Structure formats: structure tokens, C-alpha cells
Amino acid sequence: MKSTAHAFKSKATLALRNTNLQKALTRTKSHFIDKRRATVDALPEFDALRQRGREIKEHTLAHLDFYLEYFEKQVNANGGQVHWADTPQTASEQIVSICKAAKAQYVTKGKSMISEEIAVNNALEKAGLNVVETDLGEYIIQLAKEPPSHIIAPAVHKTRDNVSDLFYNHHQKLGFTQRQTEIPTLVNEARQVLRDKFLSADVGITGANFLIAETGSTVIVTNEGNGDLTNTLPRVHIVVASIEKVVPTLEDVTTLLRLLARSATGQEITSYTTFSTGPRRSEDLDGPDEFHVVLVDNGRSEMLGNEFHEMLRCIRCGACLNHCPVYGSVGGHAYGWVYPGPMGSVLTPLMVGLKEAGSLPNASTLCGRCEDVCPMHIPLPKLLRHHRVKEYEAKLSPARGRWALKLWAFFAKRPRLYHRVAALKIRLLSKLGYRQGSFRRLPFASNWTATRDMPAPQGETFMEAWKKAKSPPH
Ligand code: SF4
């Protein structure tokens, strides 16, 4: 997927004015936040699980080369094949060549963010293959020719009306001549359209929530069962996954699954948790003839041990998106690439470059909710600040902002002078704003006051008020 992350500001402005999007975004609270809260509250050992999950991921990352090779060995032993890809291009080429070797025409796909990252649909379509997304949300945005706007709910920005229109426009030629408006009938219509696709697919492509080194298995969690039809019915199953998805044992995966479902959708467990271990064996009733795993690096091994290392613990639950006030206001498309919200604002600059995506780490209030809810204890605000420092050092941020920071740093390093100047400024603003009680515009803060008024200060600084409150009454 081509990045438009540089255009965050203009896209965010449009998103805030888009009433349809704003309506769709209000569902995030009841769909994700409240449900997560309820299931987390019902599990007293949730914090202990988080700690264990973090330890599992850190242990694996510290021995990543070992566990990846172990995984490959086990996949081979099961009759499958692992393909290593440093770059998105290599990964897409490998997938296309597996499809060509299988003389495939039709490809079904389960939801996979890494497949968006490597833009595999474009590569497959360029090679003349027919690709159909089978996750309902992915299917909706494929019809709309849009990228996903959320990592677990790709069509969260669409209202029911939008989906009715889309299905009506695209399915008429398939014999569905009525415009359906109820969710069950819309789902049923998609199911009927997709059934033929499942049955005629030569290759099924899925992602992986986890890779298990000790068994050579890949794991996906879904709520629709489309993943199972994608990996069981076609002759060839290709799993595409990034390298940090590997964990040592089956038992480790069960710990992480308990964290993932609760943090993502507020479920104790998703409707389907599917383990794929190699191609069909002689005693199996179904399954693919070939099983391939494409392991994608795309800059992840460079993150190992550097200041962004902790981001590699991410299990893509989406909780940080759901709880982010910025994501909740502008939705996912404003972020301009595959991964939106706080986790995306950390990952995107690492993958498409800070020059392109430098506005994303600044699109955060640093309120800390994302870190609070992250099941992997990833310090997202700290990682966003690392990007801001790099942006400042590389002189990529606007010169005016850099000068303002330099000026602030000058005073911040001299606390007595800082307090004196602050007190002087507060008194001046208090006098100037005394009548109206607030400022509609302030010099040097025009962006801030463009959308809000600033209340006039009361006439003393916080420190002065604090001292007064602490001193004993006479
Ligand atoms: S950063 Fe944390 S909360 Fe956000 S998607 Fe990753 S694991 Fe989930």
C-alpha cells in the first residue's frame, strides 16, 4: 500500500468534517471499549497474564534467530516450506511465484495486515490472478476500493447504509436485485457470493496471529470462519507473517491468545482459533496439498535491540486504537498507511521513513491511555517521543517549532528565570483577558486557538497558587 502519511493534517481535517465517518466512529466505544473493560474486569489474573505475555515475547525476541530456525525446521518436518523475505517486494514476488507454480487462477484471502504491508493484492492482480477477500470487513473495503481503517475491524468506518449501497451496486449482476438493509440479510448475501469463491479457489492466503516454533504451526483467530475455508479448501495454503510473530511453545500461545481476544474484541476467546500444521496428511479428510509460510522482515530485525525494540512485542490487538482520542476523532484513513492509531504512529515512520510520516508521532496527545490498555505493556508514548526527538535532530519538523523548543529549553534549564518570566506572562495575559475571560486568538499560538478559545489566566502561576495553598492560614 502506497503511503500518504505526509498528508495527515489535511486528511484529519476532512475526517473531522465527515459526518458519516463520525457516526461510524461512535460505535468504537460500545463495540470495543466497554466489552474489553467487562472481560478484563472479569479476569482477576489479567495483569499477571500481561506480565507473562511480555516475558514470553521478550524471551523470544532475545533468541529470535533460534526460534525462527526452529520453526522452519518443524515446518519442513511437517512437509511444508518456509520462504524468507527481507522486503515487501520479495515477499510479494515469492507469493506470486508460488501461485504461478500451482497454475492458480483464483485466490481467496483471509484478513492479514502484513499482506496490506507488502501490497500483495496488487502484485497478484498484476500477475493476472483473481483475488477475493473473504473476511466480511475486508470484502466490504475491497468492493469500495479502500484500504482498511482499523487493524481488526477494517470497515469500521462504514455505516450500514454504506454497505447496503455497496452490495446493491456490486451484487446486482450476480442476481441480488433487492437492496438489503438489515445486517443479517447483508451478511447472508455476502456469504452466498463468497461461497463460490471458496469452492473455486486454487490458493488460499492467510496471515498468522502467531507462529509456534516447537510444532511448526501457524495460528489465526477469526469470528467468521472464513479463515478456515481459506486455508482448508484450496490446493495450496500460503501463510504470510512477519518474523516477530513466532513464539516458542503451544503453551505460550495459549497465554497470548487469552490476552489477545480480551484486548481486541472483549471476548474470552474468538469463535475460531485455527492451528495449521503442514499440508494434508494421508489420514486427513481435508486440507491443502501444499503449505508455504512466507516470513517477512521489512525492517523488523533492525528494530531488535534499538530504541523501538519494544514495539516488536505488539500482538496487533487494536486496543491502543480503540482507546486513542485522536484515532477516535479522525479514524484510520487519516494516518495514510497500513497501521493507524498509536501503534501505527510508531511503526509507520520506521517502515516508510520519518520524512514521509513525521506528522504521525506528533498526532498524539501523549495522554497514555494506549500504554495503559496495551496487553504487552508497550510504552507507546515513550516510543512516539523517540520519533519526535529524531525528527527534531534531523531538522524535519518546522523551523518555528524548533526555535520555540530551543527557547523553552533555555528557560527550563534556568528554573528561577523560568518562574519569573512565567509569572510576568501570566499577569500580563490575565490583565489583557480580564474583560472577555478568554482569548479568541493568541500570537504564536494561532493553530491552537484556531479551534478553541484559551481561558484568561487567573493572575498567578500554578507554583504561586501551590505555595499559597501550602502555607498555614494566619
Ligand atoms: S501496541 Fe499494544 S495495544 Fe496496540 S495493537 Fe499492539 S499490542 Fe495491541
Tab-separated table of N, CA and C in Angstrom, residues 96-240:
chain	number	residue	atom	x	y	z
A	96	VAL	N	3.560	-14.606	-5.543
A	96	VAL	CA	3.132	-14.715	-6.953
A	96	VAL	C	3.747	-15.962	-7.579
A	97	SER	N	5.024	-16.220	-7.283
A	97	SER	CA	5.646	-17.373	-7.958
A	97	SER	C	5.083	-18.698	-7.437
A	98	ILE	N	4.692	-18.755	-6.151
A	98	ILE	CA	4.038	-19.985	-5.654
A	98	ILE	C	2.702	-20.190	-6.393
A	99	CYS	N	1.976	-19.088	-6.571
A	99	CYS	CA	0.677	-19.169	-7.265
A	99	CYS	C	0.865	-19.621	-8.719
A	100	LYS	N	1.907	-19.057	-9.351
A	100	LYS	CA	2.147	-19.416	-10.762
A	100	LYS	C	2.547	-20.883	-10.872
A	101	ALA	N	3.420	-21.325	-9.945
A	101	ALA	CA	3.859	-22.735	-9.981
A	101	ALA	C	2.663	-23.666	-9.805
A	102	ALA	N	1.659	-23.193	-9.067
A	102	ALA	CA	0.458	-24.029	-8.841
A	102	ALA	C	-0.566	-23.850	-9.968
A	103	LYS	N	-0.189	-23.060	-10.981
A	103	LYS	CA	-1.085	-22.750	-12.108
A	103	LYS	C	-2.449	-22.225	-11.591
A	104	ALA	N	-2.336	-21.336	-10.616
A	104	ALA	CA	-3.560	-20.825	-9.980
A	104	ALA	C	-4.206	-19.709	-10.800
A	105	GLN	N	-5.509	-19.638	-10.705
A	105	GLN	CA	-6.264	-18.537	-11.317
A	105	GLN	C	-6.994	-17.728	-10.242
A	106	TYR	N	-7.527	-18.470	-9.260
A	106	TYR	CA	-8.349	-17.812	-8.235
A	106	TYR	C	-7.696	-17.939	-6.861
A	107	VAL	N	-7.657	-16.803	-6.159
A	107	VAL	CA	-7.037	-16.775	-4.835
A	107	VAL	C	-8.040	-16.214	-3.826
A	108	THR	N	-8.227	-16.913	-2.714
A	108	THR	CA	-9.027	-16.345	-1.619
A	108	THR	C	-8.072	-15.902	-0.520
A	109	LYS	N	-8.492	-14.883	0.216
A	109	LYS	CA	-7.606	-14.350	1.260
A	109	LYS	C	-8.347	-14.157	2.565
A	110	GLY	N	-7.690	-14.461	3.666
A	110	GLY	CA	-8.202	-14.100	4.989
A	110	GLY	C	-7.613	-12.755	5.366
A	111	LYS	N	-8.149	-12.138	6.411
A	111	LYS	CA	-7.649	-10.806	6.786
A	111	LYS	C	-6.206	-10.898	7.276
A	112	SER	N	-5.368	-10.027	6.755
A	112	SER	CA	-3.963	-10.054	7.160
A	112	SER	C	-3.353	-8.682	6.918
A	113	MET	N	-2.911	-8.039	7.997
A	113	MET	CA	-2.338	-6.695	7.845
A	113	MET	C	-0.984	-6.748	7.156
A	114	ILE	N	-0.254	-7.841	7.355
A	114	ILE	CA	1.050	-7.923	6.689
A	114	ILE	C	0.873	-8.007	5.171
A	115	SER	N	-0.253	-8.597	4.735
A	115	SER	CA	-0.473	-8.659	3.283
A	115	SER	C	-0.769	-7.255	2.731
A	116	GLU	N	-1.339	-6.384	3.575
A	116	GLU	CA	-1.511	-4.976	3.171
A	116	GLU	C	-0.132	-4.304	3.131
A	117	GLU	N	0.682	-4.633	4.126
A	117	GLU	CA	2.026	-4.028	4.209
A	117	GLU	C	2.854	-4.356	2.963
A	118	ILE	N	2.730	-5.581	2.473
A	118	ILE	CA	3.543	-5.955	1.304
A	118	ILE	C	2.775	-5.725	-0.006
A	119	ALA	N	1.543	-5.221	0.098
A	119	ALA	CA	0.695	-4.918	-1.078
A	119	ALA	C	0.598	-6.118	-2.022
A	120	VAL	N	0.301	-7.276	-1.450
A	120	VAL	CA	0.307	-8.489	-2.265
A	120	VAL	C	-0.858	-8.534	-3.269
A	121	ASN	N	-1.988	-7.914	-2.925
A	121	ASN	CA	-3.118	-7.942	-3.869
A	121	ASN	C	-2.746	-7.309	-5.205
A	122	ASN	N	-2.030	-6.168	-5.129
A	122	ASN	CA	-1.605	-5.504	-6.370
A	122	ASN	C	-0.734	-6.431	-7.191
A	123	ALA	N	0.224	-7.070	-6.505
A	123	ALA	CA	1.166	-7.949	-7.212
A	123	ALA	C	0.417	-9.128	-7.851
A	124	LEU	N	-0.539	-9.688	-7.124
A	124	LEU	CA	-1.281	-10.845	-7.663
A	124	LEU	C	-2.140	-10.415	-8.854
A	125	GLU	N	-2.798	-9.275	-8.700
A	125	GLU	CA	-3.657	-8.807	-9.804
A	125	GLU	C	-2.830	-8.454	-11.035
A	126	LYS	N	-1.653	-7.863	-10.806
A	126	LYS	CA	-0.759	-7.556	-11.933
A	126	LYS	C	-0.356	-8.824	-12.654
A	127	ALA	N	-0.241	-9.908	-11.895
A	127	ALA	CA	0.171	-11.188	-12.489
A	127	ALA	C	-1.025	-11.921	-13.116
A	128	GLY	N	-2.201	-11.276	-13.096
A	128	GLY	CA	-3.369	-11.845	-13.780
A	128	GLY	C	-4.222	-12.763	-12.918
A	129	LEU	N	-4.006	-12.748	-11.606
A	129	LEU	CA	-4.815	-13.621	-10.735
A	129	LEU	C	-6.038	-12.877	-10.206
A	130	ASN	N	-7.099	-13.618	-9.920
A	130	ASN	CA	-8.301	-13.032	-9.314
A	130	ASN	C	-8.224	-13.224	-7.803
A	131	VAL	N	-8.236	-12.109	-7.082
A	131	VAL	CA	-8.089	-12.193	-5.622
A	131	VAL	C	-9.381	-11.735	-4.952
A	132	VAL	N	-9.866	-12.536	-4.008
A	132	VAL	CA	-11.070	-12.130	-3.280
A	132	VAL	C	-10.796	-12.184	-1.784
A	133	GLU	N	-11.099	-11.068	-1.117
A	133	GLU	CA	-11.009	-11.024	0.344
A	133	GLU	C	-12.231	-11.736	0.912
A	134	THR	N	-12.024	-12.549	1.950
A	134	THR	CA	-13.167	-13.325	2.459
A	134	THR	C	-13.612	-12.898	3.855
A	135	ASP	N	-12.800	-12.127	4.558
A	135	ASP	CA	-13.258	-11.534	5.816
A	135	ASP	C	-14.302	-10.480	5.431
A	136	LEU	N	-15.419	-10.440	6.145
A	136	LEU	CA	-16.504	-9.550	5.713
A	136	LEU	C	-16.048	-8.085	5.606
A	137	GLY	N	-15.339	-7.635	6.622
A	137	GLY	CA	-14.864	-6.241	6.597
A	137	GLY	C	-13.923	-5.994	5.421
A	138	GLU	N	-13.003	-6.946	5.206
A	138	GLU	CA	-12.053	-6.807	4.087
A	138	GLU	C	-12.792	-6.862	2.750
A	139	TYR	N	-13.812	-7.726	2.685
A	139	TYR	CA	-14.591	-7.843	1.442
A	139	TYR	C	-15.286	-6.509	1.136
A	140	ILE	N	-15.831	-5.892	2.191
A	140	ILE	CA	-16.521	-4.598	2.009
A	140	ILE	C	-15.552	-3.547	1.463
A	141	ILE	N	-14.359	-3.470	2.064
A	141	ILE	CA	-13.445	-2.415	1.589
A	141	ILE	C	-12.813	-2.781	0.247
A	142	GLN	N	-12.755	-4.076	-0.060
A	142	GLN	CA	-12.272	-4.430	-1.407
A	142	GLN	C	-13.272	-3.942	-2.454
A	143	LEU	N	-14.564	-4.102	-2.170
A	143	LEU	CA	-15.580	-3.589	-3.107
A	143	LEU	C	-15.485	-2.068	-3.207
A	144	ALA	N	-15.235	-1.425	-2.065
A	144	ALA	CA	-15.175	0.045	-2.052
A	144	ALA	C	-13.837	0.569	-2.571
A	145	LYS	N	-12.899	-0.342	-2.859
A	145	LYS	CA	-11.540	0.028	-3.288
A	145	LYS	C	-10.882	0.985	-2.279
A	146	GLU	N	-10.973	0.597	-1.017
A	146	GLU	CA	-10.380	1.424	0.037
A	146	GLU	C	-9.443	0.571	0.873
A	147	PRO	N	-8.477	1.203	1.530
A	147	PRO	CA	-7.641	0.433	2.465
A	147	PRO	C	-8.368	0.232	3.801
A	148	PRO	N	-7.909	-0.707	4.638
A	148	PRO	CA	-8.540	-0.886	5.954
A	148	PRO	C	-8.366	0.366	6.807
A	149	SER	N	-9.321	0.590	7.726
A	149	SER	CA	-9.173	1.764	8.592
A	149	SER	C	-8.936	1.351	10.044
A	150	HIS	N	-8.849	0.036	10.286
A	150	HIS	CA	-8.608	-0.456	11.649
A	150	HIS	C	-7.940	-1.813	11.495
A	151	ILE	N	-7.049	-2.170	12.430
A	151	ILE	CA	-6.307	-3.416	12.214
A	151	ILE	C	-7.131	-4.675	12.512
A	152	ILE	N	-8.202	-4.541	13.310
A	152	ILE	CA	-9.038	-5.745	13.488
A	152	ILE	C	-10.450	-5.574	12.912
A	153	ALA	N	-10.833	-4.356	12.609
A	153	ALA	CA	-12.161	-4.109	12.028
A	153	ALA	C	-11.969	-3.188	10.817
A	154	PRO	N	-11.567	-3.777	9.675
A	154	PRO	CA	-11.126	-2.944	8.548
A	154	PRO	C	-12.189	-2.001	7.989
A	155	ALA	N	-13.481	-2.337	8.179
A	155	ALA	CA	-14.534	-1.490	7.615
A	155	ALA	C	-15.288	-0.743	8.710
A	156	VAL	N	-14.615	-0.477	9.820
A	156	VAL	CA	-15.303	0.167	10.951
A	156	VAL	C	-15.798	1.569	10.576
A	157	HIS	N	-15.225	2.144	9.515
A	157	HIS	CA	-15.619	3.496	9.099
A	157	HIS	C	-16.877	3.489	8.228
A	158	LYS	N	-17.396	2.298	7.906
A	158	LYS	CA	-18.583	2.211	7.046
A	158	LYS	C	-19.858	2.062	7.887
A	159	THR	N	-20.899	2.777	7.505
A	159	THR	CA	-22.186	2.595	8.170
A	159	THR	C	-22.956	1.490	7.435
A	160	ARG	N	-24.044	1.059	8.029
A	160	ARG	CA	-24.858	0.006	7.406
A	160	ARG	C	-25.381	0.467	6.038
A	161	ASP	N	-25.732	1.742	5.972
A	161	ASP	CA	-26.219	2.301	4.702
A	161	ASP	C	-25.162	2.217	3.606
A	162	ASN	N	-23.912	2.542	3.984
A	162	ASN	CA	-22.813	2.452	3.006
A	162	ASN	C	-22.716	1.038	2.462
A	163	VAL	N	-22.818	0.051	3.369
A	163	VAL	CA	-22.658	-1.351	2.961
A	163	VAL	C	-23.835	-1.778	2.070
A	164	SER	N	-25.032	-1.323	2.418
A	164	SER	CA	-26.208	-1.643	1.586
A	164	SER	C	-25.980	-1.164	0.152
A	165	ASP	N	-25.509	0.073	0.033
A	165	ASP	CA	-25.274	0.639	-1.307
A	165	ASP	C	-24.217	-0.157	-2.064
A	166	LEU	N	-23.131	-0.458	-1.356
A	166	LEU	CA	-22.028	-1.194	-1.998
A	166	LEU	C	-22.493	-2.547	-2.528
A	167	PHE	N	-23.193	-3.282	-1.661
A	167	PHE	CA	-23.648	-4.623	-2.061
A	167	PHE	C	-24.642	-4.512	-3.226
A	168	TYR	N	-25.534	-3.527	-3.126
A	168	TYR	CA	-26.542	-3.365	-4.183
A	168	TYR	C	-25.858	-3.078	-5.530
A	169	ASN	N	-24.859	-2.203	-5.494
A	169	ASN	CA	-24.163	-1.844	-6.741
A	169	ASN	C	-23.339	-2.994	-7.318
A	170	HIS	N	-22.737	-3.798	-6.457
A	170	HIS	CA	-21.830	-4.839	-6.947
A	170	HIS	C	-22.493	-6.194	-7.131
A	171	HIS	N	-23.570	-6.438	-6.419
A	171	HIS	CA	-24.141	-7.793	-6.459
A	171	HIS	C	-25.322	-7.937	-7.418
A	172	GLN	N	-25.765	-6.809	-7.975
A	172	GLN	CA	-26.913	-6.927	-8.904
A	172	GLN	C	-26.592	-7.871	-10.059
A	173	LYS	N	-25.379	-7.728	-10.583
A	173	LYS	CA	-25.013	-8.567	-11.727
A	173	LYS	C	-24.921	-10.051	-11.348
A	174	LEU	N	-24.898	-10.311	-10.036
A	174	LEU	CA	-24.843	-11.713	-9.588
A	174	LEU	C	-26.238	-12.227	-9.241
A	175	GLY	N	-27.262	-11.404	-9.509
A	175	GLY	CA	-28.645	-11.847	-9.294
A	175	GLY	C	-29.276	-11.341	-8.011
A	176	PHE	N	-28.576	-10.511	-7.238
A	176	PHE	CA	-29.161	-9.978	-5.999
A	176	PHE	C	-29.742	-8.599	-6.325
A	177	THR	N	-30.988	-8.579	-6.721
A	177	THR	CA	-31.559	-7.347	-7.267
A	177	THR	C	-32.251	-6.471	-6.209
A	178	GLN	N	-32.382	-6.969	-5.009
A	178	GLN	CA	-33.006	-6.174	-3.927
A	178	GLN	C	-31.925	-5.470	-3.117
A	179	ARG	N	-32.161	-4.208	-2.752
A	179	ARG	CA	-31.206	-3.531	-1.858
A	179	ARG	C	-31.548	-3.927	-0.424
A	180	GLN	N	-30.661	-4.697	0.203
A	180	GLN	CA	-30.907	-5.171	1.571
A	180	GLN	C	-30.449	-4.122	2.570
A	181	THR	N	-31.161	-4.033	3.692
A	181	THR	CA	-30.786	-3.015	4.672
A	181	THR	C	-30.574	-3.590	6.079
A	182	GLU	N	-30.947	-4.858	6.275
A	182	GLU	CA	-30.776	-5.453	7.613
A	182	GLU	C	-29.449	-6.210	7.666
A	183	ILE	N	-28.793	-6.141	8.814
A	183	ILE	CA	-27.466	-6.764	8.915
A	183	ILE	C	-27.497	-8.267	8.595
A	184	PRO	N	-28.427	-9.057	9.171
A	184	PRO	CA	-28.402	-10.498	8.861
A	184	PRO	C	-28.558	-10.788	7.361
A	185	THR	N	-29.401	-10.020	6.668
A	185	THR	CA	-29.577	-10.292	5.234
A	185	THR	C	-28.357	-9.857	4.421
A	186	LEU	N	-27.729	-8.778	4.872
A	186	LEU	CA	-26.494	-8.343	4.188
A	186	LEU	C	-25.399	-9.399	4.364
A	187	VAL	N	-25.298	-9.913	5.584
A	187	VAL	CA	-24.272	-10.938	5.850
A	187	VAL	C	-24.569	-12.185	5.017
A	188	ASN	N	-25.838	-12.539	4.963
A	188	ASN	CA	-26.230	-13.735	4.201
A	188	ASN	C	-25.915	-13.568	2.712
A	189	GLU	N	-26.139	-12.365	2.208
A	189	GLU	CA	-25.841	-12.106	0.793
A	189	GLU	C	-24.338	-12.268	0.525
A	190	ALA	N	-23.515	-11.681	1.423
A	190	ALA	CA	-22.053	-11.809	1.254
A	190	ALA	C	-21.663	-13.282	1.325
A	191	ARG	N	-22.295	-14.007	2.238
A	191	ARG	CA	-21.958	-15.429	2.398
A	191	ARG	C	-22.228	-16.199	1.101
A	192	GLN	N	-23.380	-15.886	0.483
A	192	GLN	CA	-23.734	-16.600	-0.765
A	192	GLN	C	-22.757	-16.259	-1.894
A	193	VAL	N	-22.378	-14.978	-1.967
A	193	VAL	CA	-21.430	-14.579	-3.024
A	193	VAL	C	-20.074	-15.250	-2.798
A	194	LEU	N	-19.653	-15.278	-1.528
A	194	LEU	CA	-18.315	-15.806	-1.236
A	194	LEU	C	-18.236	-17.329	-1.332
A	195	ARG	N	-19.382	-17.996	-1.198
A	195	ARG	CA	-19.348	-19.473	-1.206
A	195	ARG	C	-18.696	-20.010	-2.479
A	196	ASP	N	-19.077	-19.461	-3.621
A	196	ASP	CA	-18.500	-19.909	-4.897
A	196	ASP	C	-17.006	-19.634	-4.960
A	197	LYS	N	-16.632	-18.507	-4.387
A	197	LYS	CA	-15.207	-18.134	-4.407
A	197	LYS	C	-14.390	-19.142	-3.599
A	198	PHE	N	-14.919	-19.523	-2.447
A	198	PHE	CA	-14.214	-20.516	-1.620
A	198	PHE	C	-14.040	-21.818	-2.399
A	199	LEU	N	-15.106	-22.210	-3.077
A	199	LEU	CA	-15.080	-23.519	-3.745
A	199	LEU	C	-14.194	-23.524	-4.988
A	200	SER	N	-14.026	-22.339	-5.615
A	200	SER	CA	-13.239	-22.357	-6.851
A	200	SER	C	-11.790	-21.907	-6.649
A	201	ALA	N	-11.422	-21.559	-5.407
A	201	ALA	CA	-10.061	-21.031	-5.198
A	201	ALA	C	-9.002	-22.118	-5.356
A	202	ASP	N	-7.895	-21.742	-6.009
A	202	ASP	CA	-6.744	-22.651	-6.130
A	202	ASP	C	-5.773	-22.438	-4.970
A	203	VAL	N	-5.679	-21.177	-4.543
A	203	VAL	CA	-4.740	-20.833	-3.470
A	203	VAL	C	-5.498	-20.046	-2.401
A	204	GLY	N	-5.208	-20.350	-1.153
A	204	GLY	CA	-5.755	-19.561	-0.037
A	204	GLY	C	-4.603	-18.891	0.699
A	205	ILE	N	-4.739	-17.583	0.934
A	205	ILE	CA	-3.677	-16.855	1.654
A	205	ILE	C	-4.247	-16.360	2.984
A	206	THR	N	-3.558	-16.690	4.053
A	206	THR	CA	-3.948	-16.147	5.362
A	206	THR	C	-2.737	-15.486	5.998
A	207	GLY	N	-2.990	-14.696	7.027
A	207	GLY	CA	-1.900	-14.183	7.845
A	207	GLY	C	-1.663	-15.174	8.971
A	208	ALA	N	-1.034	-14.715	10.040
A	208	ALA	CA	-0.881	-15.553	11.234
A	208	ALA	C	-0.815	-14.634	12.442
A	209	ASN	N	-1.633	-14.953	13.451
A	209	ASN	CA	-1.508	-14.187	14.689
A	209	ASN	C	-0.267	-14.632	15.458
A	210	PHE	N	0.026	-15.933	15.331
A	210	PHE	CA	1.229	-16.473	15.984
A	210	PHE	C	1.799	-17.601	15.139
A	211	LEU	N	3.114	-17.820	15.302
A	211	LEU	CA	3.787	-18.978	14.719
A	211	LEU	C	4.372	-19.748	15.896
A	212	ILE	N	4.185	-21.060	15.910
A	212	ILE	CA	4.677	-21.834	17.065
A	212	ILE	C	5.933	-22.604	16.662
A	213	ALA	N	7.042	-22.280	17.302
A	213	ALA	CA	8.317	-22.892	16.903
A	213	ALA	C	8.323	-24.403	17.157
A	214	GLU	N	7.842	-24.834	18.326
A	214	GLU	CA	8.010	-26.253	18.676
A	214	GLU	C	7.178	-27.190	17.797
A	215	THR	N	6.094	-26.671	17.198
A	215	THR	CA	5.251	-27.552	16.375
A	215	THR	C	5.285	-27.178	14.891
A	216	GLY	N	5.852	-26.018	14.567
A	216	GLY	CA	5.832	-25.552	13.175
A	216	GLY	C	4.425	-25.181	12.713
A	217	SER	N	3.570	-24.808	13.677
A	217	SER	CA	2.177	-24.458	13.330
A	217	SER	C	2.014	-22.948	13.180
A	218	THR	N	0.975	-22.565	12.430
A	218	THR	CA	0.593	-21.155	12.366
A	218	THR	C	-0.807	-21.048	12.965
A	219	VAL	N	-1.108	-19.899	13.578
A	219	VAL	CA	-2.390	-19.758	14.289
A	219	VAL	C	-3.109	-18.513	13.791
A	220	ILE	N	-4.400	-18.664	13.490
A	220	ILE	CA	-5.208	-17.469	13.196
A	220	ILE	C	-6.436	-17.460	14.097
A	221	VAL	N	-6.871	-16.254	14.461
A	221	VAL	CA	-8.111	-16.129	15.227
A	221	VAL	C	-9.099	-15.335	14.383
A	222	THR	N	-10.305	-15.867	14.257
A	222	THR	CA	-11.350	-15.180	13.484
A	222	THR	C	-12.695	-15.363	14.179
A	223	ASN	N	-13.662	-14.602	13.719
A	223	ASN	CA	-15.017	-14.778	14.253
A	223	ASN	C	-15.997	-15.216	13.175
A	224	GLU	N	-15.496	-15.387	11.945
A	224	GLU	CA	-16.423	-15.683	10.847
A	224	GLU	C	-16.200	-17.063	10.253
A	225	GLY	N	-15.080	-17.671	10.548
A	225	GLY	CA	-14.798	-18.995	9.974
A	225	GLY	C	-14.279	-18.924	8.551
A	226	ASN	N	-14.171	-17.708	8.021
A	226	ASN	CA	-13.670	-17.583	6.640
A	226	ASN	C	-12.223	-18.037	6.520
A	227	GLY	N	-11.460	-17.843	7.596
A	227	GLY	CA	-10.059	-18.251	7.582
A	227	GLY	C	-9.927	-19.753	7.386
A	228	ASP	N	-10.826	-20.512	8.030
A	228	ASP	CA	-10.762	-21.979	7.926
A	228	ASP	C	-11.074	-22.446	6.512
A	229	LEU	N	-12.047	-21.784	5.877
A	229	LEU	CA	-12.367	-22.164	4.491
A	229	LEU	C	-11.242	-21.739	3.550
A	230	THR	N	-10.537	-20.660	3.912
A	230	THR	CA	-9.433	-20.182	3.072
A	230	THR	C	-8.221	-21.102	3.181
A	231	ASN	N	-8.004	-21.657	4.372
A	231	ASN	CA	-6.796	-22.488	4.480
A	231	ASN	C	-7.053	-23.979	4.287
A	232	THR	N	-8.312	-24.381	4.189
A	232	THR	CA	-8.598	-25.818	4.058
A	232	THR	C	-8.987	-26.220	2.645
A	233	LEU	N	-9.793	-25.385	1.975
A	233	LEU	CA	-10.364	-25.831	0.694
A	233	LEU	C	-9.413	-25.759	-0.505
A	234	PRO	N	-8.611	-24.701	-0.677
A	234	PRO	CA	-7.765	-24.645	-1.884
A	234	PRO	C	-6.627	-25.679	-1.855
A	235	ARG	N	-6.054	-25.909	-3.038
A	235	ARG	CA	-4.945	-26.886	-3.151
A	235	ARG	C	-3.698	-26.409	-2.418
A	236	VAL	N	-3.543	-25.069	-2.376
A	236	VAL	CA	-2.315	-24.504	-1.804
A	236	VAL	C	-2.678	-23.502	-0.705
A	237	HIS	N	-2.026	-23.623	0.441
A	237	HIS	CA	-2.224	-22.642	1.518
A	237	HIS	C	-0.918	-21.875	1.720
A	238	ILE	N	-1.006	-20.550	1.583
A	238	ILE	CA	0.172	-19.707	1.851
A	238	ILE	C	-0.114	-18.867	3.094
A	239	VAL	N	0.784	-18.968	4.056
A	239	VAL	CA	0.687	-18.126	5.250
A	239	VAL	C	1.731	-17.022	5.099
A	240	VAL	N	1.307	-15.786	5.280
A	240	VAL	CA	2.285	-14.693	5.243
A	240	VAL	C	2.300	-14.054	6.628
